[in-house]
mmCIF file of C-alpha atoms in Angstrom:
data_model
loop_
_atom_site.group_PDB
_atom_site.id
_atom_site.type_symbol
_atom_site.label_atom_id
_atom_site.label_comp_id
_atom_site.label_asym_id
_atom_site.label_seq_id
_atom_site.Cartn_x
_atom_site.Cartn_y
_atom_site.Cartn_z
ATOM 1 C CA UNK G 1473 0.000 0.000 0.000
ATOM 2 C CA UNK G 1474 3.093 2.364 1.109
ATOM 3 C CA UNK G 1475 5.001 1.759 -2.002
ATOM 4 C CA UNK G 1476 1.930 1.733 -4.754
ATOM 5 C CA UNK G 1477 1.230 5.321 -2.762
ATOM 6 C CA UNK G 1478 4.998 6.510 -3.100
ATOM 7 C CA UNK G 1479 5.011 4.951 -6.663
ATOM 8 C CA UNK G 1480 1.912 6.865 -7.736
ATOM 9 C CA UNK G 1481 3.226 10.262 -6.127
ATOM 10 C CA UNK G 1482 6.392 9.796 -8.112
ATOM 11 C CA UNK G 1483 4.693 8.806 -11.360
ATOM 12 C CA UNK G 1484 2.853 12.219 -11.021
ATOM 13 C CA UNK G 1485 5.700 14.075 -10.316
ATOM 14 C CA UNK G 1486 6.715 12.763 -13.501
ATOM 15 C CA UNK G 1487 4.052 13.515 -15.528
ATOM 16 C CA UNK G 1488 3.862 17.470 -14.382
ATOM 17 C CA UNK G 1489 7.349 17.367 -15.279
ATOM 18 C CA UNK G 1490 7.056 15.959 -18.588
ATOM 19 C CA UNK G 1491 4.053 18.384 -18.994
ATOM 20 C CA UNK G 1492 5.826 21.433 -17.475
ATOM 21 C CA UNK G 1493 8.376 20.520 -19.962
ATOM 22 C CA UNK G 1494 5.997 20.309 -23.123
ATOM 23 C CA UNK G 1495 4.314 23.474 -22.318
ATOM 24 C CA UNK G 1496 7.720 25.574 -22.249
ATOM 25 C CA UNK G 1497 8.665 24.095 -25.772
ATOM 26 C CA UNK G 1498 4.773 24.608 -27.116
ATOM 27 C CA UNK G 1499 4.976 28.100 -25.351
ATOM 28 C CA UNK G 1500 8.450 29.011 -26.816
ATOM 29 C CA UNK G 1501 7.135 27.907 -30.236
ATOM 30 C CA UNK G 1502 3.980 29.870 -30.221
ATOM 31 C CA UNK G 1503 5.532 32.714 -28.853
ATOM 32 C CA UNK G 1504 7.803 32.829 -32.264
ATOM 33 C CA UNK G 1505 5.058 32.490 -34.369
ATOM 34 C CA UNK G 1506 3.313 35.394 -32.364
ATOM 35 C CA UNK G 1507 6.317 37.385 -32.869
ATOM 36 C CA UNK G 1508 6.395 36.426 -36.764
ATOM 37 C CA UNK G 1509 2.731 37.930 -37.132
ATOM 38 C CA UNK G 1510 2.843 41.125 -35.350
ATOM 39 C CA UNK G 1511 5.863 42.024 -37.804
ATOM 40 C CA UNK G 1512 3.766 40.746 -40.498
ATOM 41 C CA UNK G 1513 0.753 43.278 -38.816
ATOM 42 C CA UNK G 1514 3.177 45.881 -38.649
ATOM 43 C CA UNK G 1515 4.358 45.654 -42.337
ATOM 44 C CA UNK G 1516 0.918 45.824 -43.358
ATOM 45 C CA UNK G 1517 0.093 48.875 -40.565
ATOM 46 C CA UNK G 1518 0.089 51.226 -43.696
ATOM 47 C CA UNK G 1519 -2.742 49.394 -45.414
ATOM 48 C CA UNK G 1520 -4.288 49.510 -42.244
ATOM 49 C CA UNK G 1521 -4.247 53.199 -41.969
ATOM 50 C CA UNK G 1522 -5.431 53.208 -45.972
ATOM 51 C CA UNK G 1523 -8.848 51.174 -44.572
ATOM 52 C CA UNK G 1524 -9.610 53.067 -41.819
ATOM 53 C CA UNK G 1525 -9.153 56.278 -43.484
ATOM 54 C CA UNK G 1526 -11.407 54.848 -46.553
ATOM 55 C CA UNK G 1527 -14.146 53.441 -44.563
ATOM 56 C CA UNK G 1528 -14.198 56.824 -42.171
ATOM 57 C CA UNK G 1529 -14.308 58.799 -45.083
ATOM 58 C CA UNK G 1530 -17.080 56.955 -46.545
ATOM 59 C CA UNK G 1531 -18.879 56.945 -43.508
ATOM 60 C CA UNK G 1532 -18.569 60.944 -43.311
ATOM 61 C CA UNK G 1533 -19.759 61.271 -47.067
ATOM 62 C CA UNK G 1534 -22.576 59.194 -46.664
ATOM 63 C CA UNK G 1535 -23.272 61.365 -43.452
ATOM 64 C CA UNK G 1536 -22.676 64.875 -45.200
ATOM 65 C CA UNK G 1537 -24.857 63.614 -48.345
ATOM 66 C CA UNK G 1538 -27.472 62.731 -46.304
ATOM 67 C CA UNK G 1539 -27.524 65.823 -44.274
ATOM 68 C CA UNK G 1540 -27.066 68.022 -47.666
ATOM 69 C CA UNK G 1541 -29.925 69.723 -49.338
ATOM 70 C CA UNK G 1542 -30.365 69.676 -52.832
ATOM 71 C CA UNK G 1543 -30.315 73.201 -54.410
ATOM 72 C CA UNK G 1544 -30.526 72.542 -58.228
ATOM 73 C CA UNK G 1545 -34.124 71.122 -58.706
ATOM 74 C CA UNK G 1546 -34.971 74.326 -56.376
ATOM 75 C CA UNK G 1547 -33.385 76.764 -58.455
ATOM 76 C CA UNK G 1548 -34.688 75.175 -61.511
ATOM 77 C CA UNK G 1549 -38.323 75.400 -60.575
ATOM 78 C CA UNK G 1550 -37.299 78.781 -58.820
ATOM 79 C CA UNK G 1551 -36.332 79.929 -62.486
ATOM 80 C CA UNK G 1552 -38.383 78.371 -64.875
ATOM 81 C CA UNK G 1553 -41.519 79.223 -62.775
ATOM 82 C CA UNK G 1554 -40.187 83.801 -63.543
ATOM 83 C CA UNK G 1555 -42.829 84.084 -66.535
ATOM 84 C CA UNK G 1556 -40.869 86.109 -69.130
ATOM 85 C CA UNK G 1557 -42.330 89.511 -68.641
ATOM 86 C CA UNK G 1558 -41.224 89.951 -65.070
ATOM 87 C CA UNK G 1559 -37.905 91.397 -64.125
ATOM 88 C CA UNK G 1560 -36.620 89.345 -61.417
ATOM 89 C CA UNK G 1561 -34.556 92.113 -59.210
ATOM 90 C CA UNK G 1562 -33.183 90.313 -56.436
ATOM 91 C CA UNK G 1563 -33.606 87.027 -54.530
ATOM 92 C CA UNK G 1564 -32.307 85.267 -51.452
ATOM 93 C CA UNK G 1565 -32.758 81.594 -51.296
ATOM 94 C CA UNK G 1566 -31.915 79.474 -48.343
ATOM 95 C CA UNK G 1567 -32.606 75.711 -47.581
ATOM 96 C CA UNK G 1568 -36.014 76.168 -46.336
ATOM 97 C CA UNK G 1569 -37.337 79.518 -47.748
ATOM 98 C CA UNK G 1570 -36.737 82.280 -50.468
ATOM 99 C CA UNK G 1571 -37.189 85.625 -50.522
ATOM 100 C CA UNK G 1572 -37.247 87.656 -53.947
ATOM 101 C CA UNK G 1573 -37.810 90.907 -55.307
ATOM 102 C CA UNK G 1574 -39.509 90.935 -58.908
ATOM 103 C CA UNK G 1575 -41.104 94.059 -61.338
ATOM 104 C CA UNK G 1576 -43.722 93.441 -63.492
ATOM 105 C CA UNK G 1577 -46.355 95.581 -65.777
ATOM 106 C CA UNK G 1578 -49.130 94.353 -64.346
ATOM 107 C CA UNK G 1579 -50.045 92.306 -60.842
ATOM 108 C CA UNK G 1580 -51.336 89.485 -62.942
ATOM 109 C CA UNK G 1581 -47.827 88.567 -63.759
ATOM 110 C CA UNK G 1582 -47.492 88.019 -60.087
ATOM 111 C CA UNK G 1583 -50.412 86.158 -60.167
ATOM 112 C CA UNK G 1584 -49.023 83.701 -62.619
ATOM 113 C CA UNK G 1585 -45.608 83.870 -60.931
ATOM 114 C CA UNK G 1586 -46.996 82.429 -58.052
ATOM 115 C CA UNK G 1587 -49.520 80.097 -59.746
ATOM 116 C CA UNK G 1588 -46.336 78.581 -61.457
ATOM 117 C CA UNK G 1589 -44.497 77.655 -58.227
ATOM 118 C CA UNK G 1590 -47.036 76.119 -56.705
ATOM 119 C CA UNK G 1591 -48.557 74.191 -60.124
ATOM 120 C CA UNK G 1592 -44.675 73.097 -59.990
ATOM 121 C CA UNK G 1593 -44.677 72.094 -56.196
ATOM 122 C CA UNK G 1594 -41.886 74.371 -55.188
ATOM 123 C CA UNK G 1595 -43.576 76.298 -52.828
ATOM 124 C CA UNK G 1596 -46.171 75.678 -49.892
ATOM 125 C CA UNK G 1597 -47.177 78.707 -49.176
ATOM 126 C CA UNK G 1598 -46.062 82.244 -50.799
ATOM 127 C CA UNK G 1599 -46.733 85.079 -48.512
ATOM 128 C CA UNK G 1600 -46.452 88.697 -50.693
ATOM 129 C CA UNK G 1601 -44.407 90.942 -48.022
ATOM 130 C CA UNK G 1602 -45.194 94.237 -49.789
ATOM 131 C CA UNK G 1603 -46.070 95.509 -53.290
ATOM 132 C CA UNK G 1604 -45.636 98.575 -54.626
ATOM 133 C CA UNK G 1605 -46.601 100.615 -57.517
ATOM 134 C CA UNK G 1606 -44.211 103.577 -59.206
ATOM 135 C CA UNK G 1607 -46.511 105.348 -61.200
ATOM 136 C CA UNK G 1608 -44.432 107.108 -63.394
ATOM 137 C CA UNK G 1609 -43.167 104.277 -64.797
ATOM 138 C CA UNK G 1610 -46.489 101.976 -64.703
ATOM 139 C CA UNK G 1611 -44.300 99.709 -62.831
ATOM 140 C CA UNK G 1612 -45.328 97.015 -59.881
ATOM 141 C CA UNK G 1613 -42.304 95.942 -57.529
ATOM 142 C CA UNK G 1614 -43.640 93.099 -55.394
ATOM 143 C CA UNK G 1615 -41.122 91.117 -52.714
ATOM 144 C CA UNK G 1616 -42.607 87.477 -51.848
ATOM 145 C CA UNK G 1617 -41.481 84.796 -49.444
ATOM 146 C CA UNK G 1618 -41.696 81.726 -50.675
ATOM 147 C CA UNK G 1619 -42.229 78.640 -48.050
ATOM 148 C CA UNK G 1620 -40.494 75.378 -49.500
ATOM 149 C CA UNK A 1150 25.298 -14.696 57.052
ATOM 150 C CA UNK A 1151 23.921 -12.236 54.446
ATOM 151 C CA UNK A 1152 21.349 -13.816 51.742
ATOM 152 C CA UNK A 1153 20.949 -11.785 48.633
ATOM 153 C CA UNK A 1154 17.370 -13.233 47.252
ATOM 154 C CA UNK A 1155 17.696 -12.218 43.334
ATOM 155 C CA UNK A 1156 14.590 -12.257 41.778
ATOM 156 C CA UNK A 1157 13.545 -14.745 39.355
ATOM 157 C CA UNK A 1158 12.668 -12.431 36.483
ATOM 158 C CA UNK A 1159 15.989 -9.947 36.999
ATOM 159 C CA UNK A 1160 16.361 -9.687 33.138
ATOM 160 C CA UNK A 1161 12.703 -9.514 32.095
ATOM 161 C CA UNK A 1162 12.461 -5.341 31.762
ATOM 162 C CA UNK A 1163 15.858 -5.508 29.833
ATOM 163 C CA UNK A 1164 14.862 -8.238 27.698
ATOM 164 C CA UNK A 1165 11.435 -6.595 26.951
ATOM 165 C CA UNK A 1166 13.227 -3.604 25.966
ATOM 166 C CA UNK A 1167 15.560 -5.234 23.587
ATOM 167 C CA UNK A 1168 12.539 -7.231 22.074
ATOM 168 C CA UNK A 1169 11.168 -3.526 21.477
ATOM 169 C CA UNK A 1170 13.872 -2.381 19.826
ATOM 170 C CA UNK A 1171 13.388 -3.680 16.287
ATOM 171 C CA UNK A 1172 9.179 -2.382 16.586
ATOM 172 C CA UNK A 1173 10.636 1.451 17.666
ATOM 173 C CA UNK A 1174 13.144 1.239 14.446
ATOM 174 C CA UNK A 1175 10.463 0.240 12.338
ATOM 175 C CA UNK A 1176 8.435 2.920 13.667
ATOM 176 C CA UNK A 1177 10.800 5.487 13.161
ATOM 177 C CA UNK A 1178 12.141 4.508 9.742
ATOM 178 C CA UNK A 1179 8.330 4.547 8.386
ATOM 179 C CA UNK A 1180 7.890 8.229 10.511
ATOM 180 C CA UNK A 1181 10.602 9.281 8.642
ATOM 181 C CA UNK A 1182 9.131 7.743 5.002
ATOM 182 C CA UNK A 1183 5.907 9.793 5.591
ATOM 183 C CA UNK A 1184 7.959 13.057 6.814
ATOM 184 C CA UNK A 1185 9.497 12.602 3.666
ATOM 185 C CA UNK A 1186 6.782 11.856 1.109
ATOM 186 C CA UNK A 1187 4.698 14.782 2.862
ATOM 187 C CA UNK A 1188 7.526 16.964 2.015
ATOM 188 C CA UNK A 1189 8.167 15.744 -1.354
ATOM 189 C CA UNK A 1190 4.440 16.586 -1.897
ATOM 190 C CA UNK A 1191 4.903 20.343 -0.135
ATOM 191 C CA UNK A 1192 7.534 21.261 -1.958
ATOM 192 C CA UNK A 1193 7.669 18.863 -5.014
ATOM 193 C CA UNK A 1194 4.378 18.644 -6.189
ATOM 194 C CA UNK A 1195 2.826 21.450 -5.458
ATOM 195 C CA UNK A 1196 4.969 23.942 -6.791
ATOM 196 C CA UNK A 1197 5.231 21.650 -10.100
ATOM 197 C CA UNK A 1198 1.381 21.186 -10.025
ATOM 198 C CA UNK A 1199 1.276 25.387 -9.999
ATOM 199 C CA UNK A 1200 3.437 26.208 -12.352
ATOM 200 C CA UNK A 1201 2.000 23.591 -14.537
ATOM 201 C CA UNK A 1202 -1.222 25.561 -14.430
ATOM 202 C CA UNK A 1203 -0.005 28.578 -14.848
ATOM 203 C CA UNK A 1204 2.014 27.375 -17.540
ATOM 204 C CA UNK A 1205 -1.337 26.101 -18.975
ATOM 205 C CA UNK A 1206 -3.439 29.402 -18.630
ATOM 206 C CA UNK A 1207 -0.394 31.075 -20.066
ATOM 207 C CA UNK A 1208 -0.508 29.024 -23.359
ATOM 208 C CA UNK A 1209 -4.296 29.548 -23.673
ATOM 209 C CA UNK A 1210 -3.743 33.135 -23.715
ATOM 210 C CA UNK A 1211 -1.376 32.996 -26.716
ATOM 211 C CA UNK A 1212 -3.095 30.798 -28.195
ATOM 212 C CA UNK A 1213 -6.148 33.515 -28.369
ATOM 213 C CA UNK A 1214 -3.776 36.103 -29.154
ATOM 214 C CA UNK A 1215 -2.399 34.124 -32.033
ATOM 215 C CA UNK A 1216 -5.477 33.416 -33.243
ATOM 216 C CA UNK A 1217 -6.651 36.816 -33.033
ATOM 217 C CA UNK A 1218 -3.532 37.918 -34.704
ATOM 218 C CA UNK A 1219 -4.060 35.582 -37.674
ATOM 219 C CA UNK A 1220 -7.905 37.020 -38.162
ATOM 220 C CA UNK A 1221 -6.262 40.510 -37.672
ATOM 221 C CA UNK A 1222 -3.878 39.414 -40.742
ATOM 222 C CA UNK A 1223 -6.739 37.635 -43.117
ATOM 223 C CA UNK A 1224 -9.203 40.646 -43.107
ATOM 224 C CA UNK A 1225 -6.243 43.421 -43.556
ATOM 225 C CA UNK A 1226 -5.140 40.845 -46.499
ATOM 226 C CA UNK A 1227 -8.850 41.000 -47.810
ATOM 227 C CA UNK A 1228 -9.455 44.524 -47.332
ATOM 228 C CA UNK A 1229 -6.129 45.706 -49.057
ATOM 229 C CA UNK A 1230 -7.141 43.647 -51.508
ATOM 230 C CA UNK A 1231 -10.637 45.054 -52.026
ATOM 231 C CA UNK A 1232 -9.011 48.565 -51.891
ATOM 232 C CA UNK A 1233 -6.510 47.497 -54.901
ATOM 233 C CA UNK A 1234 -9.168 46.821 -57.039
ATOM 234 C CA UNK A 1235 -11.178 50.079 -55.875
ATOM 235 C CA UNK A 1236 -8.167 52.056 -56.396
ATOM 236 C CA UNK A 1237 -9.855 54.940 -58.814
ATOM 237 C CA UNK A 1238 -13.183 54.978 -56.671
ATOM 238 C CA UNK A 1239 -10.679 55.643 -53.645
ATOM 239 C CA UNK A 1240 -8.954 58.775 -55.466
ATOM 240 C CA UNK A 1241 -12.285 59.830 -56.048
ATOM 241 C CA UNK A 1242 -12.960 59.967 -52.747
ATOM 242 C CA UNK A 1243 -10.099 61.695 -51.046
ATOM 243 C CA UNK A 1244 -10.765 64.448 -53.853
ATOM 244 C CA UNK A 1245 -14.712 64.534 -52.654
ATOM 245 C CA UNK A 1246 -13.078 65.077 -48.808
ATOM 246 C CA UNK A 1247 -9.502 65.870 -48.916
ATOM 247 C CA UNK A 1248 -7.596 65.771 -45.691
ATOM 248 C CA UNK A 1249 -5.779 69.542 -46.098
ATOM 249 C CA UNK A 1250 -8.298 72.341 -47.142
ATOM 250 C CA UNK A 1251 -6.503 72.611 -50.849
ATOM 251 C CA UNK A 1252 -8.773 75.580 -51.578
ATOM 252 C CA UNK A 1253 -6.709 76.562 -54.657
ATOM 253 C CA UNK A 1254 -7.493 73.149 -56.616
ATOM 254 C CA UNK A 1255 -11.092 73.646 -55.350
ATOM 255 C CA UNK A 1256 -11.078 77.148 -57.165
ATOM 256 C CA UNK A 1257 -9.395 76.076 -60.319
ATOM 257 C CA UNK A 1258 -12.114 73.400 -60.327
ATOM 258 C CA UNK A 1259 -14.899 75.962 -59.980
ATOM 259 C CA UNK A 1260 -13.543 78.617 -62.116
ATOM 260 C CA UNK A 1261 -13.679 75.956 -65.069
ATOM 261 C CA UNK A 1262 -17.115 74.599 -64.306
ATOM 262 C CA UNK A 1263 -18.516 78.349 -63.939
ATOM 263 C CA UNK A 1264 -17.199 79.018 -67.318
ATOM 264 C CA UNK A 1265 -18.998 75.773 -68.656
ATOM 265 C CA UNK A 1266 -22.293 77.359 -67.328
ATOM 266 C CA UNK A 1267 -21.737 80.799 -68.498
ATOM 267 C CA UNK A 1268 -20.477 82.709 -65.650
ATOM 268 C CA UNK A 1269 -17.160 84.052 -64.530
ATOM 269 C CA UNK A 1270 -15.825 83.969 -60.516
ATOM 270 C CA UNK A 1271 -15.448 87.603 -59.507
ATOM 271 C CA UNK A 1272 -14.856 87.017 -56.100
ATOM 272 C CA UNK A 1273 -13.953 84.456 -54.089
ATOM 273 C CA UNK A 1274 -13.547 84.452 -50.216
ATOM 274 C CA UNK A 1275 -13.438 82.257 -46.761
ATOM 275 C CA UNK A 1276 -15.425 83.521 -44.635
ATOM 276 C CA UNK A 1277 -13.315 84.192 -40.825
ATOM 277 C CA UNK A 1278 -13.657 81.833 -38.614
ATOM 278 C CA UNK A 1279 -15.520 79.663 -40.787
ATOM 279 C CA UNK A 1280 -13.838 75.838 -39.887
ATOM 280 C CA UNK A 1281 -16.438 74.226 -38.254
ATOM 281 C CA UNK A 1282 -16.160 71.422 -35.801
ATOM 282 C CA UNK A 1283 -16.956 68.836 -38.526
ATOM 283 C CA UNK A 1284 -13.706 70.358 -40.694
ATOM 284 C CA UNK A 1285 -16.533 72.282 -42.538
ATOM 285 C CA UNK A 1286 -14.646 75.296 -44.426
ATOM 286 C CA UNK A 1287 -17.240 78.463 -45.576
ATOM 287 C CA UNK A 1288 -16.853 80.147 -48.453
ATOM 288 C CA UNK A 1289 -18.159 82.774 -50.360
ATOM 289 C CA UNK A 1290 -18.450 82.623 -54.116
ATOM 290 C CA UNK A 1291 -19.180 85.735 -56.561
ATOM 291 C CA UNK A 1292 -20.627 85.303 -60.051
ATOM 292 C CA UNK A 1293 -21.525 87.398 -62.904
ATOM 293 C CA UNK A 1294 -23.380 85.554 -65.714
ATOM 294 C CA UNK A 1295 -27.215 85.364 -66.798
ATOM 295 C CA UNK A 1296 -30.415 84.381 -64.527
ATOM 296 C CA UNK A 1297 -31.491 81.448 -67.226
ATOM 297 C CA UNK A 1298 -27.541 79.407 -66.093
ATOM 298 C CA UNK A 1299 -28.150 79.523 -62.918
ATOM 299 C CA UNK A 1300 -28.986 76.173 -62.333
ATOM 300 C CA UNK A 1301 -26.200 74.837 -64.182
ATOM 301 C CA UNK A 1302 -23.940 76.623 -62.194
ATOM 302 C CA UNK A 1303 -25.759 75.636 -58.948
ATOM 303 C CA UNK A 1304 -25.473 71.778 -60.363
ATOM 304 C CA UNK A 1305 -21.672 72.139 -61.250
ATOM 305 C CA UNK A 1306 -21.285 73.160 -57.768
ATOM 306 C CA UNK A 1307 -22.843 70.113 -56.109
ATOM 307 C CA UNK A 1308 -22.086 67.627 -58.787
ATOM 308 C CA UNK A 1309 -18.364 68.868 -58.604
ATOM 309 C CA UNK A 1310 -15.766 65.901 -57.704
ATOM 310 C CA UNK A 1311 -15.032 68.353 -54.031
ATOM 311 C CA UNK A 1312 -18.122 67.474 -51.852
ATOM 312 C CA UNK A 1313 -19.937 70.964 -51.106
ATOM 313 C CA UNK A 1314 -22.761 71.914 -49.820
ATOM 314 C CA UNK A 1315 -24.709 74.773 -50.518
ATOM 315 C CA UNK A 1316 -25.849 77.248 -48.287
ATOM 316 C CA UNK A 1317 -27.359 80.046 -49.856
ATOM 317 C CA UNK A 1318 -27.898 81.480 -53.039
ATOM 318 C CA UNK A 1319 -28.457 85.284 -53.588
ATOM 319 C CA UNK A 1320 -29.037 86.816 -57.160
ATOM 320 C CA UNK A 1321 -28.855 90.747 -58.417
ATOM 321 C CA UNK A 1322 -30.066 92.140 -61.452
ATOM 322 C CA UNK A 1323 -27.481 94.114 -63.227
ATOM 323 C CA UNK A 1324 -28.411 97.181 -65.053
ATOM 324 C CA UNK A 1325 -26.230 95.438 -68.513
ATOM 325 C CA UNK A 1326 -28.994 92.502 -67.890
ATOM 326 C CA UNK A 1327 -26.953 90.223 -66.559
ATOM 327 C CA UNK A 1328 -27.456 88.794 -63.334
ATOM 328 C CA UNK A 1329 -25.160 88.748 -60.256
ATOM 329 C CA UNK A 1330 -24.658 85.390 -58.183
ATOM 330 C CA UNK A 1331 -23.165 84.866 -54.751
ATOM 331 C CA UNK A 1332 -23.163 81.785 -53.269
ATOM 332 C CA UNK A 1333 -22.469 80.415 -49.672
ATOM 333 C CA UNK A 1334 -20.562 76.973 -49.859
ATOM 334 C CA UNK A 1335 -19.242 74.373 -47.332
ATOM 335 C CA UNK A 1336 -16.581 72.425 -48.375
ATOM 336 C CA UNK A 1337 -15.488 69.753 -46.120
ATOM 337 C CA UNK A 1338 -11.575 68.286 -45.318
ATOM 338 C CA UNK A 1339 -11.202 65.130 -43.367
#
């Protein structure tokens, strides 16, 4: 009983050895294969930098663009709704109203002016800030806001 | 005459004691086995079964780091070579959001599209203080050139390959019928 005891203590005494002993070499190894990739990681640390940088600037367009109002079908309804006897003077357009300044011959003109941006969906609501009419020259100067 | 009476069993405690001898020897010699398998186990064992442990928990760990490393290594390898084959799209987009303002290529850009809609640049200005906190840069564009172009200038602007973003838009009327244009951009660097 004494000696199968003492035998069995020194065949696991053994085995930790042997296992102590297998671990070190497995250790050793993988540590040089760790050491072989982060010098491959490092070489490729440049292509790294390259990703990131495309995938945060993509991120940051797709951000702005979807942040960014569209200006050109505005000012092409904003034009092409002037009918061709009024004299546009001045205009201020912003992303979610425009202002402008326009003289005309006659206050039907505005009438159609206004008729046009809405027929065109440009504007939902057009409020006519102040009209005035320079009779010496017959002429109407009317200033609208335009609601987008 | 004097009569010494020995006693019968004179050598009986002796001989008891010698026949103990042997027993006290074993005794000892298998005290001294135990003292010295406990202390093989103390101070062989133990500190082997600990550092085999360790040893164990320490191999673990580079095993996940290796592995980790490897995955680390197969998606920069896929990626880079995703990005190879996207190389023009790539250009395309560091000129839509470059990382230094470069306001002087963004100029010569908009100087030739303005002249493809019918205007010319008469002014061209940042406005102070303008960087925002999302490396937003405002500027402030002057044009001379007729009401009808507008929107082709106002499209050259945002279809440009810089990313902007328009602010505002203000026309004039000029008395040689012509129409004056300023516009309030954003152009972005990364």
């Amino acid at each position: 009983m004494a000696w199968g005891l003492i035998i069995l203590i020194q065949l696991l005494f053994v085995a930790l050895s042997l296992y102590n002993a297998r671990t070190v070499v497995l250790t050793k190894n993988l540590q040089a294969e760790i050491k072989a990739l982060e010098a491959n990681v490092s070489s490729k640390a440049l292509a790294e930098e390259k990703i990131r940088g495309v995938i945060k600037r993509t991120d940051s367009l797709q951000r702005l663009e979807s942040q960014r109002v569209e200006y050109t079908p505005r000012i092409e309804a904003f034009v092409n709704g002037i009918p061709s006897n009024v004299f546009l003077y001045s205009s201020f357009i912003q992303n979610d109203k425009m202002s402008l300044t326009v003289r005309t011959q006659s206050p039907l003109e505005i009438a159609l002016l206004i008729s046009n941006y809405f027929n065109a969906n440009f504007a939902k609501e057009v409020v006519i800030q102040s009209a005035t009419l320079d009779s010496t020259e017959n002429e109407f100067t009317t200033t609208l806001e335009v609601i987008f | 005459m004097i009569e010494f009476k020995i006693p019968k069993d004179i050598g009986a405690t002796y001989q008891r004691e010698i026949a103990r001898k042997p027993e006290n020897l074993v005794r000892l010699y298998v005290s001294l086995a135990v003292a010295a398998v406990v202390l093989f186990v103390i101070f062989g064992i133990r500190p082997l079964a600990i550092t085999a442990a360790q040893n164990g928990k320490f191999l673990a760990e580079l095993r996940d780091i290796k592995l980790g490393l490897e995955t680390k290594v197969a998606k920069i390898e896929s990626e880079s070579e995703k990005i190879n084959g996207l190389s023009a799209e790539i250009d395309l987009l560091y000129k839509k959001l470059p990382e230094r303002p470069e306001l002087e290529e963004y100029l010569q850009e908009l100087v030739l599209d303005a002249a493809d809609a019918g205007f010319v640049v008469q002014r061209f200005r940042q406005q102070e203080g303008s960087e925002d906190s999302q490396g937003g840069i405002s500027l402030e564009i002057e044009f001379t050139g007729s009401l009808d172009s507008i929107p082709q200038l106002v499209g050259a602007i945002e279809n440009a390959e810089r990313f902007a973003e328009i602010r505002d838009v203000r026309t004039t009327a000029r008395e040689d019928g012509g129409t004056d244009v300023r516009i309030s951009v954003v152009v972005y660097t990364l």
